[in-house]
């Protein structure tokens, strides 16, 4: 026994993989005050047995770092995070001049952001698929590609078309001795935690909420930008050493500007642009950080997209600070004499305050992320996002003794963020209402049984060794899992793809219970055949009988964008187990009222070629929650496809050029975030 040679399988796996990064960006390392806290370490969970191991690149289950520099025409050698020398020192030390550190940092920050979302959503993060690809795995992209040196320009963005993060680098264009930036210094956007987290959030949000990249109202892309800033900003408070340092300097206040409340300083200083966050921080300072607090900026007075996004960032940050102040009120009372003396706070008090700030930020961040499953599947408004936050939090944590939801509502109310359809701003009035079944022609129990029958056709948990249904086995994408390779995330993709197809079949299969106008009213989309429309659905199913049923004249087309299981546990053991389904339908939209009337009448002959090429596609649909514990329909959050008022509003938005010329996220190859980030000012 003593002569046996031990192998790697005989040793326990590490709990965490530790990688060194800049806490903020390289600029913070050349300023005396921040240099002591700018070297940070991100601890990521070590790869589990059901995940692919990290490879040189780095490459793992989620991302693939490809370090090609088009401006120089070179591939930089990829980093090997499993090299013994790197494992022994938590990866490469921070370095602006080493491309391999750039690869390490962008990988670490992207993965930390992914894990934050997975913990809040209660399921794996999946990237959006390629809608132009008609293959079996079109619904998902296995790995998000990351290009640390993709652009030689002052920009970084998520490309929905490429399913990639593209980071730029550039020379500072101005000298600013006060900021320590001189002409000729290179700025790498991939070395800013904030920029990397921001762009990763865009990609995750696109995967969760597919139509979020389509600009349909003044809030749409402003929401995307603001949400990405919120995630990057709140993630600052997970850096314990940084939080303690800054809280000590501000004597416990979070309503003053410092490193914690700023994003991408080096990039902003070099370009003079900070986008939505600039407006948010200016608003926060005017409201409470200044000696003479100024008026609160309201949404009604703000129309520019970045400024409008800044209002949402300011509201969320204000709610977070209010929650932090409530959590620490007793500590400030205990330390009243110390605070009055004007000296430095004791290390113990600083540690406690930093701990409470981290907990409050984590709680608010999870509230914001969980709300994504409670939004309608397109055309998001800020007021609807507030309803989503309140409803999601109420579902998981019914008791709210610290009044977190009240703090959130108050922050939105102060900024005049209206909530359409709500009779008041009380949290219980903002909850998304339960489905109205009063007009349902049959008993509600029959409707519950209907959804219960649907659940019986779906796969609701990822288990290896399961015999996949016949429809799945006939699809080449669903290769049987073997004992030699078990990848949980790939299995989740296949199951989700299978469930989306089954739900699509279920919606389009004739049924006595569903072939009623009330069924369309419940879901807000058209599901019954239109005798005047003799188009045949293009959906193809493998089962011949189902395919024959589907070839019904005039059957409206419906897209199933999501069919994902969310399992979440609250602080006191409460559980939420929902199947979250997103249904989307599109309708022809025209700038001309006469053309719109012809389309409504189905007059293809009068419209000619414009029938196939409308001015824009107007979308409607619903997010459906089905409780997996009893199979009941829990909630329908809809934007009706037949809402002519909303159609007129979108027409006005598009013709009024409110977002900016040249942005059309519906166009093939469109890059909405490249434009938005390049136009920040």
mmCIF file of N, CA and C in Angstrom, residues 17 19 44 47 53-67 76-82 86 92 99-111 143-148:
data_model
loop_
_atom_site.group_PDB
_atom_site.id
_atom_site.type_symbol
_atom_site.label_atom_id
_atom_site.label_comp_id
_atom_site.label_asym_id
_atom_site.label_seq_id
_atom_site.Cartn_x
_atom_site.Cartn_y
_atom_site.Cartn_z
ATOM 1 N N UNK A 17 -11.830 28.284 -7.067
ATOM 2 C CA UNK A 17 -10.730 28.675 -7.945
ATOM 3 C C UNK A 17 -10.555 30.185 -7.781
ATOM 4 N N UNK A 19 -8.848 33.787 -8.595
ATOM 5 C CA UNK A 19 -8.197 34.484 -9.706
ATOM 6 C C UNK A 19 -8.043 35.957 -9.366
ATOM 7 N N UNK A 44 -14.180 31.715 -7.530
ATOM 8 C CA UNK A 44 -15.240 31.044 -8.284
ATOM 9 C C UNK A 44 -15.348 29.592 -7.831
ATOM 10 N N UNK A 47 -14.922 23.693 -10.735
ATOM 11 C CA UNK A 47 -15.804 22.997 -11.657
ATOM 12 C C UNK A 47 -16.312 21.697 -11.033
ATOM 13 N N UNK A 53 -14.329 20.579 -17.761
ATOM 14 C CA UNK A 53 -13.201 21.257 -17.103
ATOM 15 C C UNK A 53 -12.789 22.508 -17.876
ATOM 16 N N UNK A 54 -12.145 23.422 -17.171
ATOM 17 C CA UNK A 54 -11.616 24.621 -17.825
ATOM 18 C C UNK A 54 -10.441 24.233 -18.722
ATOM 19 N N UNK A 55 -10.446 24.752 -19.933
ATOM 20 C CA UNK A 55 -9.376 24.490 -20.885
ATOM 21 C C UNK A 55 -8.607 25.778 -21.158
ATOM 22 N N UNK A 56 -7.510 25.648 -21.882
ATOM 23 C CA UNK A 56 -6.702 26.807 -22.233
ATOM 24 C C UNK A 56 -7.552 27.784 -23.041
ATOM 25 N N UNK A 57 -7.497 29.045 -22.697
ATOM 26 C CA UNK A 57 -8.250 30.061 -23.412
ATOM 27 C C UNK A 57 -8.492 31.329 -22.615
ATOM 28 N N UNK A 58 -9.219 31.228 -21.485
ATOM 29 C CA UNK A 58 -9.896 30.069 -20.917
ATOM 30 C C UNK A 58 -11.201 29.738 -21.665
ATOM 31 N N UNK A 59 -11.562 28.464 -21.601
ATOM 32 C CA UNK A 59 -12.813 27.953 -22.162
ATOM 33 C C UNK A 59 -13.446 27.054 -21.109
ATOM 34 N N UNK A 60 -14.750 27.240 -20.876
ATOM 35 C CA UNK A 60 -15.473 26.330 -19.980
ATOM 36 C C UNK A 60 -16.875 26.118 -20.513
ATOM 37 N N UNK A 61 -17.794 25.659 -19.683
ATOM 38 C CA UNK A 61 -19.158 25.379 -20.129
ATOM 39 C C UNK A 61 -19.869 26.612 -20.669
ATOM 40 N N UNK A 62 -19.529 27.772 -20.148
ATOM 41 C CA UNK A 62 -20.306 28.979 -20.422
ATOM 42 C C UNK A 62 -19.684 29.895 -21.463
ATOM 43 N N UNK A 63 -18.372 30.041 -21.433
ATOM 44 C CA UNK A 63 -17.722 31.068 -22.247
ATOM 45 C C UNK A 63 -16.491 30.518 -22.943
ATOM 46 N N UNK A 64 -16.079 31.245 -23.969
ATOM 47 C CA UNK A 64 -14.879 30.906 -24.731
ATOM 48 C C UNK A 64 -14.147 32.209 -25.024
ATOM 49 N N UNK A 65 -12.988 32.398 -24.419
ATOM 50 C CA UNK A 65 -12.196 33.601 -24.639
ATOM 51 C C UNK A 65 -11.337 33.388 -25.878
ATOM 52 N N UNK A 66 -11.519 34.254 -26.860
ATOM 53 C CA UNK A 66 -10.761 34.195 -28.117
ATOM 54 C C UNK A 66 -10.012 35.511 -28.240
ATOM 55 N N UNK A 67 -8.706 35.486 -28.050
ATOM 56 C CA UNK A 67 -7.951 36.730 -27.985
ATOM 57 C C UNK A 67 -7.285 37.036 -29.322
ATOM 58 N N UNK A 76 -3.186 36.404 -29.533
ATOM 59 C CA UNK A 76 -2.330 36.357 -28.363
ATOM 60 C C UNK A 76 -2.407 34.961 -27.745
ATOM 61 N N UNK A 77 -1.269 34.464 -27.268
ATOM 62 C CA UNK A 77 -1.225 33.132 -26.666
ATOM 63 C C UNK A 77 -2.228 33.039 -25.531
ATOM 64 N N UNK A 78 -3.030 31.978 -25.463
ATOM 65 C CA UNK A 78 -4.061 31.864 -24.421
ATOM 66 C C UNK A 78 -3.470 31.458 -23.079
ATOM 67 N N UNK A 79 -4.125 31.858 -22.012
ATOM 68 C CA UNK A 79 -3.671 31.549 -20.670
ATOM 69 C C UNK A 79 -4.167 30.167 -20.257
ATOM 70 N N UNK A 80 -3.361 29.468 -19.502
ATOM 71 C CA UNK A 80 -3.720 28.156 -18.958
ATOM 72 C C UNK A 80 -3.928 28.307 -17.453
ATOM 73 N N UNK A 81 -5.173 28.433 -17.038
ATOM 74 C CA UNK A 81 -5.462 28.650 -15.624
ATOM 75 C C UNK A 81 -5.205 27.417 -14.775
ATOM 76 N N UNK A 82 -4.974 26.270 -15.399
ATOM 77 C CA UNK A 82 -4.669 25.048 -14.647
ATOM 78 C C UNK A 82 -3.176 24.799 -14.505
ATOM 79 N N UNK A 86 0.297 28.960 -11.852
ATOM 80 C CA UNK A 86 -0.814 29.900 -11.699
ATOM 81 C C UNK A 86 -1.749 29.472 -10.571
ATOM 82 N N UNK A 92 -2.428 34.900 -12.671
ATOM 83 C CA UNK A 92 -1.435 35.926 -12.991
ATOM 84 C C UNK A 92 -1.658 37.178 -12.157
ATOM 85 N N UNK A 99 -1.347 40.302 -22.184
ATOM 86 C CA UNK A 99 -2.666 39.889 -22.691
ATOM 87 C C UNK A 99 -3.264 38.713 -21.925
ATOM 88 N N UNK A 100 -2.398 37.823 -21.420
ATOM 89 C CA UNK A 100 -2.919 36.656 -20.702
ATOM 90 C C UNK A 100 -3.633 37.072 -19.408
ATOM 91 N N UNK A 101 -3.164 38.155 -18.753
ATOM 92 C CA UNK A 101 -3.902 38.642 -17.594
ATOM 93 C C UNK A 101 -5.245 39.228 -18.029
ATOM 94 N N UNK A 102 -5.278 39.890 -19.168
ATOM 95 C CA UNK A 102 -6.543 40.408 -19.690
ATOM 96 C C UNK A 102 -7.542 39.259 -19.863
ATOM 97 N N UNK A 103 -7.071 38.142 -20.410
ATOM 98 C CA UNK A 103 -7.939 36.971 -20.597
ATOM 99 C C UNK A 103 -8.432 36.438 -19.251
ATOM 100 N N UNK A 104 -7.528 36.360 -18.290
ATOM 101 C CA UNK A 104 -7.877 35.864 -16.955
ATOM 102 C C UNK A 104 -8.916 36.757 -16.295
ATOM 103 N N UNK A 105 -8.723 38.077 -16.387
ATOM 104 C CA UNK A 105 -9.627 38.986 -15.689
ATOM 105 C C UNK A 105 -11.014 38.975 -16.304
ATOM 106 N N UNK A 106 -11.087 39.021 -17.631
ATOM 107 C CA UNK A 106 -12.405 39.056 -18.257
ATOM 108 C C UNK A 106 -13.149 37.753 -17.968
ATOM 109 N N UNK A 107 -12.446 36.633 -17.937
ATOM 110 C CA UNK A 107 -13.078 35.348 -17.616
ATOM 111 C C UNK A 107 -13.604 35.360 -16.190
ATOM 112 N N UNK A 108 -12.799 35.824 -15.245
ATOM 113 C CA UNK A 108 -13.198 35.802 -13.833
ATOM 114 C C UNK A 108 -14.421 36.674 -13.581
ATOM 115 N N UNK A 109 -14.442 37.872 -14.150
ATOM 116 C CA UNK A 109 -15.559 38.780 -13.900
ATOM 117 C C UNK A 109 -16.824 38.282 -14.585
ATOM 118 N N UNK A 110 -16.701 37.760 -15.791
ATOM 119 C CA UNK A 110 -17.872 37.208 -16.487
ATOM 120 C C UNK A 110 -18.468 36.058 -15.685
ATOM 121 N N UNK A 111 -17.623 35.155 -15.199
ATOM 122 C CA UNK A 111 -18.139 34.001 -14.458
ATOM 123 C C UNK A 111 -18.747 34.419 -13.123
ATOM 124 N N UNK A 143 -21.724 28.445 -25.953
ATOM 125 C CA UNK A 143 -20.757 29.297 -25.261
ATOM 126 C C UNK A 143 -20.837 30.726 -25.794
ATOM 127 N N UNK A 144 -20.781 31.661 -24.890
ATOM 128 C CA UNK A 144 -20.645 33.066 -25.250
ATOM 129 C C UNK A 144 -19.179 33.323 -25.581
ATOM 130 N N UNK A 145 -18.914 33.932 -26.699
ATOM 131 C CA UNK A 145 -17.538 34.233 -27.084
ATOM 132 C C UNK A 145 -17.127 35.591 -26.533
ATOM 133 N N UNK A 146 -15.888 35.667 -26.066
ATOM 134 C CA UNK A 146 -15.363 36.896 -25.474
ATOM 135 C C UNK A 146 -14.082 37.267 -26.211
ATOM 136 N N UNK A 147 -14.060 38.484 -26.738
ATOM 137 C CA UNK A 147 -12.896 38.994 -27.454
ATOM 138 C C UNK A 147 -12.317 40.167 -26.661
ATOM 139 N N UNK A 148 -11.238 39.950 -25.889
ATOM 140 C CA UNK A 148 -10.704 41.025 -25.040
ATOM 141 C C UNK A 148 -10.138 42.204 -25.821
#
